[in-house]
């Protein structure tokens, strides 16, 4: 059964794990036609893949099987003697993996310490590390619920520090540990100093991004990848998603940002081609959030290669609407940054120098006018009026070598410069020739 689950796509997975299945399993357990042990093995494996592939299943939370597992968790936790610690871990994993939606108030106080204790196992054999990975993946799926620090801070810090010293966790386990910790920003933002300056999140994330990127054969389509490569790509995707939230929530300047932007740019360049457009889009989104963050310095984006990487995307002849729009959003944020004068005299000198260097680079690539023009019209292009126009980014984002595109209106074709584009042009029906 586990092998069959491994081969399912998202649609097949959702169609199988429905209310009917959970109801049938519960009935089989009640009639002793299925052992609880086998049910747990099946649910854990399904939950593991559900979280890894980012699939939502809403049918479980209201099922009788869920109620059975909830009851078993709290009954086992209340035992004074003869408590089965390993059964409790497995029940907590099942519940956490499949719970999508509302969580019981008592849930963190029981399941979080239980899962962290399982994740603290130091044995380096494959079986133990798989169980550690399972526990940390479950923790990473708890989301941004408020959890008291006393329930997790000491343990999650120990797990991360031990990994930095011994490097014995799997890639997915380490990413999951960080995701659980970063998600605590949602309710406990002052953790940022520990995460940034003591545990060196930027350095660690950049290293993981580059190592994972090198492990993947980017020439293959996703369906052509073997099981390990597919897992590594999913882990890499989870890192980028974590960074999106990190840049939105962590407003703390540190020297490791250049490393982090370099790591994102490395992934962005490696994942070329239409087969991996999703992960490239996530990379740009991370850079958009970073470029909009005031604690990020202009030179960080320049020195890291982030600006060059996105310029390369603009130059692709096969660029699509979504990527063009995201690239322009990134440069809109960069442009906004370069306009803001600094109060500190030295910072203002640095801003002018960086602005000059960035604009010269854009001019070299032939896109300074393009970015300036789109920046001036961003409220229309990216705003509420966008849906009223037939304008399509991929139709017109064509490098003619002259910062322009060709369009046709009233049976007349002509070449229009981005820098002379008017609002009237966008309101009129236009199409690419």
XYZ file of C-alpha atoms in Angstrom:
433
model
C 0.000 0.000 0.000
C 2.842 2.388 0.847
C 4.400 1.807 -2.585
C 1.073 2.647 -4.241
C 0.832 5.857 -2.204
C 4.360 6.838 -3.286
C 3.312 6.753 -6.934
C 0.195 8.923 -6.532
C -0.018 12.465 -7.843
C -1.835 15.161 -5.835
C -5.219 14.569 -7.463
C -5.053 10.806 -6.908
C -3.945 11.324 -3.326
C -6.873 13.621 -2.549
C -9.348 11.262 -4.216
C -8.213 8.320 -2.050
C -7.834 9.954 1.364
C -11.447 10.971 1.798
C -13.985 10.656 4.610
C -15.070 7.243 3.330
C -11.574 5.780 3.689
C -11.079 7.092 7.233
C -14.528 5.854 8.216
C -13.788 2.407 6.775
C -10.413 2.211 8.567
C -12.025 3.167 11.873
C -14.678 0.515 11.444
C -12.047 -2.121 10.597
C -10.096 -1.183 13.742
C -13.278 -1.423 15.815
C -14.053 -4.861 14.355
C -10.406 -5.929 14.798
C -9.996 -6.478 11.059
C -7.118 -3.982 11.051
C -4.639 -3.571 13.875
C -3.982 -0.095 15.252
C -0.303 -0.663 14.519
C -0.965 -1.187 10.806
C -3.353 1.756 10.704
C -0.663 3.989 12.236
C 1.958 2.815 9.725
C -0.364 3.637 6.840
C -1.435 7.017 8.235
C 2.144 8.045 9.047
C 3.358 7.247 5.551
C 0.410 9.006 3.933
C 0.867 12.005 6.227
C 4.594 12.168 5.494
C 3.946 12.395 1.746
C 1.024 14.778 2.249
C 3.226 17.280 4.078
C 6.209 16.820 1.786
C 4.118 17.389 -1.338
C 2.077 20.180 0.307
C -1.330 18.511 -0.093
C -4.308 19.559 2.012
C -6.739 16.924 3.311
C -9.696 18.402 5.194
C -11.683 15.178 5.538
C -9.610 13.683 8.353
C -10.180 16.314 11.042
C -13.909 15.564 11.401
C -13.621 11.805 10.976
C -14.278 9.170 13.629
C -10.705 7.941 13.080
C -9.369 11.339 14.081
C -11.509 11.260 17.229
C -10.108 7.813 18.034
C -6.512 9.035 17.687
C -7.184 12.178 19.738
C -8.640 10.069 22.533
C -5.674 7.654 22.455
C -3.170 10.550 22.624
C -4.685 12.112 25.719
C -5.333 8.785 27.444
C -1.713 7.724 26.892
C -0.423 11.103 28.086
C -2.421 10.863 31.351
C -1.009 7.484 32.322
C 1.035 7.610 35.504
C 2.632 4.226 34.911
C 3.244 2.065 31.858
C 3.129 4.955 29.421
C 4.070 3.823 25.899
C 6.290 6.716 24.802
C 6.838 5.387 21.293
C 3.123 4.838 20.680
C 2.510 8.407 21.838
C 5.083 9.718 19.341
C 3.479 7.830 16.469
C -0.021 8.957 17.410
C 1.140 12.576 17.630
C 2.763 12.279 14.201
C -0.425 10.897 12.639
C -2.547 13.582 14.253
C -0.168 16.409 13.288
C 0.314 15.260 9.695
C -3.376 14.873 8.936
C -5.089 17.438 11.168
C -5.301 20.295 8.559
C -7.315 23.099 10.131
C -8.419 23.729 13.713
C -6.112 22.371 16.412
C -7.103 21.391 19.959
C -5.981 23.841 22.657
C -4.242 21.031 24.556
C -2.415 19.868 21.420
C 0.872 21.863 21.762
C 1.403 20.954 25.426
C 1.198 17.230 24.616
C 2.472 16.764 21.065
C 5.257 19.384 20.801
C 7.369 18.076 23.745
C 6.686 14.508 22.636
C 7.870 15.110 19.048
C 10.889 17.150 20.148
C 11.967 14.353 22.487
C 11.833 11.922 19.535
C 13.798 14.373 17.381
C 16.580 14.609 20.000
C 17.695 11.028 19.333
C 21.417 11.035 18.613
C 21.813 7.601 16.995
C 23.147 7.939 13.465
C 21.838 4.706 11.968
C 19.440 5.063 9.027
C 16.346 3.872 10.898
C 16.845 6.309 13.780
C 17.480 9.229 11.450
C 14.344 8.395 9.496
C 12.335 8.575 12.733
C 14.005 11.874 13.651
C 13.118 13.198 10.192
C 9.511 12.074 10.663
C 9.214 13.844 14.041
C 10.743 17.093 12.751
C 8.596 17.054 9.608
C 5.516 16.691 11.824
C 6.678 19.643 13.942
C 7.188 21.739 10.815
C 3.553 21.125 9.868
C 2.167 22.519 13.123
C 2.145 25.948 11.506
C 2.080 29.270 13.298
C 0.034 28.362 16.355
C 1.088 30.031 19.573
C 3.300 27.690 21.565
C 4.858 28.577 24.913
C 8.634 28.896 24.693
C 9.179 26.496 27.569
C 7.688 23.740 25.394
C 10.232 24.050 22.575
C 13.036 26.619 22.854
C 15.728 24.586 24.640
C 15.115 21.444 22.583
C 14.909 22.998 19.095
C 18.028 25.056 19.795
C 19.884 21.907 20.875
C 18.790 20.066 17.714
C 20.041 22.870 15.423
C 23.329 23.346 17.304
C 24.014 19.597 17.302
C 23.425 19.473 13.543
C 25.787 22.390 12.948
C 28.493 20.513 14.827
C 27.928 16.926 13.670
C 25.917 17.162 10.409
C 24.050 13.924 11.092
C 20.466 14.951 10.216
C 18.945 14.414 6.792
C 18.478 17.521 4.616
C 14.713 17.372 5.090
C 14.995 16.961 8.865
C 17.263 20.015 9.198
C 15.012 22.154 6.993
C 12.000 21.047 9.048
C 13.700 22.029 12.309
C 14.341 25.526 10.959
C 10.822 25.852 9.557
C 9.294 25.027 12.955
C 11.551 27.638 14.581
C 11.035 30.368 11.935
C 7.261 29.901 12.168
C 7.477 31.031 15.784
C 8.173 34.562 14.439
C 4.426 34.770 13.923
C 3.826 35.056 17.665
C 7.285 35.524 19.230
C 9.209 37.940 17.022
C 11.980 38.657 19.561
C 13.466 35.212 18.790
C 14.990 36.818 15.710
C 18.244 37.806 17.468
C 18.889 34.202 18.531
C 17.970 32.802 15.114
C 20.001 35.363 13.155
C 23.042 36.080 15.326
C 23.464 32.987 17.509
C 22.303 30.177 15.246
C 23.363 31.914 11.997
C 20.259 31.181 9.956
C 21.518 33.085 6.881
C 24.778 31.152 6.680
C 23.096 27.800 7.280
C 20.261 28.378 4.802
C 22.689 29.522 2.088
C 24.833 26.417 2.567
C 21.805 24.119 2.412
C 20.482 25.827 -0.735
C 23.759 25.381 -2.571
C 24.279 21.769 -1.465
C 20.751 20.760 -2.460
C 21.044 22.552 -5.801
C 24.196 20.615 -6.661
C 22.460 17.314 -5.860
C 19.719 17.829 -8.459
C 19.953 17.117 -12.187
C 18.098 20.184 -13.460
C 17.986 18.865 -17.017
C 15.439 16.256 -15.953
C 11.717 16.847 -15.774
C 10.209 16.301 -12.339
C 8.638 12.987 -13.353
C 12.050 11.773 -14.619
C 13.780 12.332 -11.282
C 14.464 9.380 -9.025
C 12.942 9.243 -5.554
C 15.951 10.858 -3.836
C 16.242 13.694 -6.371
C 12.510 14.415 -6.106
C 12.815 14.568 -2.314
C 15.784 16.930 -2.542
C 13.877 19.233 -4.878
C 10.893 19.251 -2.503
C 13.235 20.060 0.396
C 14.770 22.886 -1.631
C 11.287 24.238 -2.403
C 10.466 24.171 1.320
C 13.629 26.201 2.040
C 12.604 28.900 -0.447
C 9.092 29.042 1.036
C 10.628 29.398 4.506
C 12.771 32.287 3.261
C 9.686 34.092 1.948
C 8.245 34.164 5.463
C 11.657 34.977 6.976
C 12.108 38.087 4.823
C 8.593 39.250 5.631
C 8.976 38.846 9.402
C 12.660 39.219 10.312
C 13.680 42.874 10.219
C 17.219 42.465 11.500
C 20.347 43.536 9.620
C 23.201 41.012 9.497
C 26.252 40.312 7.352
C 25.017 36.880 6.257
C 22.335 38.333 3.987
C 24.761 38.518 1.067
C 25.429 34.781 1.441
C 21.699 34.134 1.578
C 20.924 36.178 -1.549
C 23.813 34.456 -3.315
C 22.303 31.082 -2.396
C 18.895 32.079 -3.792
C 20.521 33.398 -6.978
C 22.439 30.129 -7.315
C 19.200 28.132 -7.210
C 17.524 30.590 -9.593
C 20.233 30.220 -12.216
C 20.480 26.448 -11.842
C 16.736 25.826 -12.286
C 16.622 27.119 -15.862
C 13.994 25.958 -18.302
C 10.252 25.470 -18.218
C 10.487 22.221 -16.196
C 11.318 24.092 -13.003
C 9.524 27.392 -13.465
C 7.751 27.038 -10.103
C 10.927 27.072 -8.042
C 12.337 29.965 -10.085
C 9.174 31.927 -9.388
C 9.541 31.245 -5.651
C 13.146 32.471 -5.779
C 12.061 35.769 -7.339
C 9.297 36.147 -4.748
C 11.889 35.770 -1.990
C 14.057 38.434 -3.621
C 11.016 40.729 -4.031
C 10.341 40.490 -0.284
C 14.027 41.044 0.474
C 14.257 44.079 -1.829
C 11.264 45.578 -0.022
C 12.905 45.172 3.390
C 14.520 48.351 4.698
C 17.166 46.476 6.722
C 18.573 45.025 3.488
C 21.287 47.174 1.952
C 21.359 48.010 -1.749
C 24.889 46.670 -2.039
C 23.749 43.334 -0.567
C 21.519 42.748 -3.596
C 24.233 43.910 -5.988
C 27.197 42.000 -4.525
C 25.209 38.789 -4.112
C 24.423 38.550 -7.815
C 20.657 38.817 -7.255
C 20.267 41.773 -9.617
C 22.304 40.069 -12.353
C 20.294 36.856 -11.963
C 16.947 38.620 -12.469
C 18.336 40.648 -15.389
C 19.238 37.346 -17.035
C 15.600 36.254 -16.690
C 14.377 39.398 -18.431
C 16.661 38.653 -21.384
C 15.198 35.188 -21.993
C 13.294 35.165 -25.305
C 10.742 32.685 -23.887
C 9.897 34.633 -20.735
C 6.269 34.165 -19.628
C 3.838 36.661 -18.103
C 4.205 35.530 -14.492
C 8.014 35.627 -14.538
C 8.068 38.974 -16.342
C 5.685 40.476 -13.804
C 7.716 39.132 -10.866
C 10.989 40.367 -12.379
C 9.489 43.825 -12.760
C 8.192 43.778 -9.187
C 11.718 43.003 -8.009
C 13.180 45.920 -9.970
C 10.369 48.194 -8.826
C 11.426 47.495 -5.229
C 15.088 48.030 -6.146
C 14.179 51.312 -7.860
C 12.229 52.484 -4.808
C 15.223 51.730 -2.603
C 17.614 53.709 -4.781
C 15.363 56.783 -4.649
C 15.348 57.006 -0.862
C 17.932 59.471 0.408
C 19.789 58.534 3.593
C 20.077 60.854 6.597
C 23.542 59.605 7.475
C 26.132 61.291 5.236
C 28.256 58.178 4.723
C 25.187 56.050 3.991
C 24.040 58.614 1.418
C 27.452 58.474 -0.293
C 27.181 54.683 -0.409
C 23.607 54.878 -1.744
C 24.650 57.143 -4.623
C 27.604 54.911 -5.476
C 25.464 51.774 -5.437
C 22.728 53.459 -7.474
C 25.285 54.496 -10.090
C 26.687 50.960 -10.261
C 23.246 49.338 -10.560
C 22.028 51.759 -13.222
C 25.225 51.312 -15.219
C 24.688 47.565 -15.093
C 21.107 47.939 -16.290
C 22.258 50.276 -19.045
C 24.904 47.759 -20.130
C 22.217 45.118 -20.461
C 19.902 47.508 -22.307
C 17.174 47.619 -19.677
C 17.534 50.899 -17.786
C 14.768 52.608 -19.781
C 12.582 49.519 -19.557
C 12.698 49.392 -15.765
C 12.263 53.168 -15.450
C 9.253 53.132 -17.740
C 7.550 50.247 -15.993
C 8.280 51.787 -12.606
C 6.456 54.973 -13.662
C 3.413 52.980 -14.785
C 3.405 50.347 -12.069
C 0.128 51.511 -10.517
C -1.639 50.735 -13.755
C 0.218 47.628 -14.851
C 0.243 45.900 -11.482
C -2.837 47.511 -9.987
C -6.592 47.133 -10.076
C -6.930 48.198 -13.707
C -4.740 45.402 -15.029
C -7.617 43.015 -15.767
C -9.265 45.582 -18.068
C -6.398 45.627 -20.545
C -5.411 43.053 -23.121
C -1.803 43.756 -22.184
C 0.268 40.601 -21.743
C 3.786 40.741 -20.288
C 5.102 37.839 -22.328
C 3.709 39.316 -25.561
C 5.615 42.571 -25.233
C 8.611 41.823 -23.088
C 10.704 41.219 -26.189
C 14.296 42.405 -26.445
C 14.626 44.126 -29.811
C 17.979 45.534 -28.783
C 16.354 48.966 -28.562
C 14.342 48.753 -25.328
C 11.143 48.401 -27.292
C 8.457 46.055 -28.541
C 6.403 45.739 -31.708
C 2.652 46.065 -31.537
C -0.256 46.270 -33.940
C -3.262 48.585 -33.720
C -5.757 49.532 -36.407
C -3.960 47.253 -38.883
C -0.793 49.253 -38.444
C 2.402 47.720 -37.005
C 5.032 49.836 -35.365
C 7.841 49.646 -32.843
C 7.216 51.401 -29.531
C 9.860 52.317 -26.958
C 9.133 51.331 -23.370
C 10.244 54.802 -22.290
C 7.626 56.525 -24.481
C 4.748 54.179 -23.676
C 1.556 56.016 -22.704
C -1.490 55.045 -20.653
C -3.555 55.330 -23.825
C -1.492 52.521 -25.388
C -2.476 50.173 -22.569
C -6.178 51.056 -22.692
C -6.335 50.371 -26.436
C -6.667 46.830 -27.841
C -3.150 45.743 -28.781
C -1.556 42.481 -29.739
C 1.874 41.148 -30.507
C 2.812 40.709 -34.173
